[in-house]
Amino acid sequence: EEAPLIRIDGVKFEVDSLSCSLEKGKDTFVVRLFSESGAKQIRVPASQVRSRDPKSGETLLGKSVANDNAASLKSGMVTVHKANEKNDPTFTPTRVERKGKYGFAIEWGDGATIIYSMQALAKAAAGAK
C-alpha cells in the first residue's frame, strides 16, 4: 500500500512523514514535508488550521479565518501588534503533540483540544503556500 501524497509546487510529498510544531511567539505552525528529492518547510497561520475539518482537511463553511496573517507571511511584510491587543483564543494554539502515526493533537487557547490528521495539516500547508 502506497503512502498518501500531496503535491505542492509540482513536488509530491509523503503525508505520513509530516512534522508539525509551533513557531515560538507567534500564532503560526511550522509544517515540514519530505519527498524523495528533499524537504519543504511551510509556515501555516493557526487560523487556517482551525478553520479546517480535522480529518479530511477540507475548509469548513461558515468558519471565520480572522486574524489570518497569510498575506503578510507570503509577502514577508512585518505585522504590527499593539501592546494591549489580545488575540482571539479560538485561533491561538497553546500546544502541539504528536499522536502516533495518525496526526497531531492541538490545544487551543479557548480550551479545545482537536486531533488533526496528517492529511488535514498537509492540506493546510498546501493552502498556505
PDB file of N, CA and C in Angstrom, residues 47 50-53 58-66 90-91:
ATOM      1  N   SER A  47      -5.079  30.157  12.202  1.00  0.00           N
ATOM      2  CA  SER A  47      -6.472  30.289  11.774  1.00  0.00           C
ATOM      3  C   SER A  47      -6.780  29.398  10.576  1.00  0.00           C
ATOM      4  N   ARG A  50      -7.353  25.894  12.159  1.00  0.00           N
ATOM      5  CA  ARG A  50      -8.591  25.827  12.950  1.00  0.00           C
ATOM      6  C   ARG A  50      -9.835  25.846  12.072  1.00  0.00           C
ATOM      7  N   SER A  51      -9.746  26.442  10.892  1.00  0.00           N
ATOM      8  CA  SER A  51     -10.927  26.540  10.023  1.00  0.00           C
ATOM      9  C   SER A  51     -11.058  25.343   9.077  1.00  0.00           C
ATOM     10  N   ARG A  52     -10.330  24.260   9.358  1.00  0.00           N
ATOM     11  CA  ARG A  52     -10.395  23.054   8.518  1.00  0.00           C
ATOM     12  C   ARG A  52     -10.974  21.870   9.285  1.00  0.00           C
ATOM     13  N   ASP A  53     -11.560  20.959   8.522  1.00  0.00           N
ATOM     14  CA  ASP A  53     -12.048  19.709   9.095  1.00  0.00           C
ATOM     15  C   ASP A  53     -10.828  18.932   9.597  1.00  0.00           C
ATOM     16  N   GLU A  58     -10.497  19.563   4.615  1.00  0.00           N
ATOM     17  CA  GLU A  58     -11.290  20.472   3.783  1.00  0.00           C
ATOM     18  C   GLU A  58     -11.682  21.699   4.606  1.00  0.00           C
ATOM     19  N   THR A  59     -11.786  22.846   3.937  1.00  0.00           N
ATOM     20  CA  THR A  59     -12.185  24.074   4.611  1.00  0.00           C
ATOM     21  C   THR A  59     -13.637  23.966   5.056  1.00  0.00           C
ATOM     22  N   LEU A  60     -13.895  24.322   6.304  1.00  0.00           N
ATOM     23  CA  LEU A  60     -15.248  24.270   6.842  1.00  0.00           C
ATOM     24  C   LEU A  60     -15.996  25.528   6.444  1.00  0.00           C
ATOM     25  N   LEU A  61     -17.191  25.367   5.938  1.00  0.00           N
ATOM     26  CA  LEU A  61     -18.009  26.514   5.552  1.00  0.00           C
ATOM     27  C   LEU A  61     -18.501  27.223   6.799  1.00  0.00           C
ATOM     28  N   GLY A  62     -18.541  28.530   6.727  1.00  0.00           N
ATOM     29  CA  GLY A  62     -19.046  29.312   7.845  1.00  0.00           C
ATOM     30  C   GLY A  62     -18.016  29.573   8.919  1.00  0.00           C
ATOM     31  N   LYS A  63     -16.805  29.033   8.790  1.00  0.00           N
ATOM     32  CA  LYS A  63     -15.760  29.296   9.777  1.00  0.00           C
ATOM     33  C   LYS A  63     -15.019  30.558   9.373  1.00  0.00           C
ATOM     34  N   SER A  64     -14.888  31.472  10.300  1.00  0.00           N
ATOM     35  CA  SER A  64     -14.155  32.702  10.035  1.00  0.00           C
ATOM     36  C   SER A  64     -12.660  32.441  10.150  1.00  0.00           C
ATOM     37  N   VAL A  65     -11.909  33.004   9.245  1.00  0.00           N
ATOM     38  CA  VAL A  65     -10.458  32.890   9.307  1.00  0.00           C
ATOM     39  C   VAL A  65      -9.933  34.258   9.729  1.00  0.00           C
ATOM     40  N   ALA A  66     -10.393  34.709  10.895  1.00  0.00           N
ATOM     41  CA  ALA A  66      -9.992  36.006  11.425  1.00  0.00           C
ATOM     42  C   ALA A  66      -8.537  35.959  11.853  1.00  0.00           C
ATOM     43  N   THR A  90      -9.642  31.436  20.182  1.00  0.00           N
ATOM     44  CA  THR A  90     -10.093  30.394  19.266  1.00  0.00           C
ATOM     45  C   THR A  90      -9.014  30.064  18.243  1.00  0.00           C
ATOM     46  N   PHE A  91      -8.219  31.064  17.870  1.00  0.00           N
ATOM     47  CA  PHE A  91      -7.190  30.890  16.850  1.00  0.00           C
ATOM     48  C   PHE A  91      -5.780  30.938  17.435  1.00  0.00           C
TER      49      PHE A  91
END
